[in-house]
């Protein structure tokens, strides 16, 4: 019985995710790229909702990975594979795995592997609205046709930008990260010694 | 109860499934044929219009189809070679020299009960092997098997490989956590710690190579290693330290002995796979052996010249073009097998009086096929670049697979603290040293070239 429920739930979820893609595919005349973007965007939004609404924290983490993965897919379909690879390496390979690792190490499966997130709904709503406004201002304030001509996603151009134009900022970020690492080690050590 | 219902009840469960599936398959095939017949041109246009995505789907499918028999071969190699090293006989029952044993293993795994522990998280438990297997297949997408024979040629191929390969750990964590078992959880946590730690020296050890090659496209890296055609061009000889670090870290990434702490059976049963059975375990098992091939292949691509032969190939042009023979070709095809079989059978029949005539004929036929196959392979090797490339690539990769099996037969397992200490205290500084020395050398050489004489 349970297996059937899972199957039905999977079918419904699959239908929800693929429907926009199919609609786009039919409306925009058979371009798989558009359908891919629509499907990935739907998947990302669905996974994002799952992250904040599910009660099991490990599943939230896994849904976050799905969210990051579909974002990487969006980057690829928008012609920025370099950003997508960085997204996968940093956010999935390092950060999400670290989060999952920490949760599994500290939480007990039998006990409360559940946290209540919804205690800060009002500040979260304000933050979400502010971010939405900022993003829309940025999106509508840019003339995309002009920008897309200057996009150079090859690694050479990224390297030139990083190590010539923005080298000072890069070094500053490096020092910041180093300080964070040292601070983390200091905190961990002090707790052990005390 | 009608006759139909009684007959239906007598069917076993697989019988019922087949009874539904086979007509369904027939209807689907018929629909496909009709669709292609009616709208073939439109479908082809749409597919060509969306070539990148179609190519992606197609190459992933092909890779998945190739990798299952390849995993069979590697599993058999491992069983047989370790057995020979242990002075045992090893598999010898199914097929000639036991070669079909891994196929039987695969069927056995399919028929076993697919069990989910009572308090396990069933959804995550089911998806974990899927993640592990699909990351293994997806990471092979950028491997250049031969000139022109690759899934995708990305200019960030190396980065893509590390990104997708690093996602394996998510699957292992999922499997370890969702099994609701302490050993599984420990195995999953160990794998996460190990893979995250070893990913850093693994990636850093290749940066020196990327500086030398000036590109991250795996195709370009292979082409860079074929300047003179001799094996001295391989990056193995220009980046020996990087090669060593990469080989060690890749072994740890694939969870192979001596770094297979995630499934150390003397400590934690089978690690993350403890609670798995049936085909879900089978996917973990396949993924492990596919990963062995993939790390061998990526080592070959990066450090051992990819599909380049170790020596410059002599230009041979005396091979007759079969197309120019005309009618003679048909006559040759008709006559040569018969004459060859008879000619090869004759010595057996004439000089060993015990041999029956039909045994001699069978022997002659087999011998003829071996010789003809050899000649045909030689012809293909000389005439087609990709055959030669595939030959060398697969040969080198399987030599490395043999090395991994050898290591498993020889080396003892390390301890978990030794494993982590080795990654952070030895491999990481060594990789950094390799990077700095390479960068400095490149700068010095560039300066010397630019300096006025």
XYZ file of C-alpha atoms in Angstrom, chain B residues 2 33 79 93 114 130 132 143 152 182 245 247 273 351 377 400 420:
17
model
C -14.999 -17.665 -15.588
C 6.343 2.955 -36.385
C 37.654 -12.136 -9.203
C 32.062 -22.904 -13.715
C 14.547 -5.929 -2.941
C 20.301 6.144 -8.609
C 25.593 7.127 -7.330
C 35.950 11.323 -21.726
C 30.614 16.190 -25.334
C 24.743 2.661 12.611
C 49.265 12.615 -6.283
C 46.745 8.447 -8.847
C 25.570 -0.534 1.497
C 48.851 -35.483 -40.007
C 41.305 -5.758 -37.070
C 45.429 0.707 -15.080
C 42.758 11.717 6.731
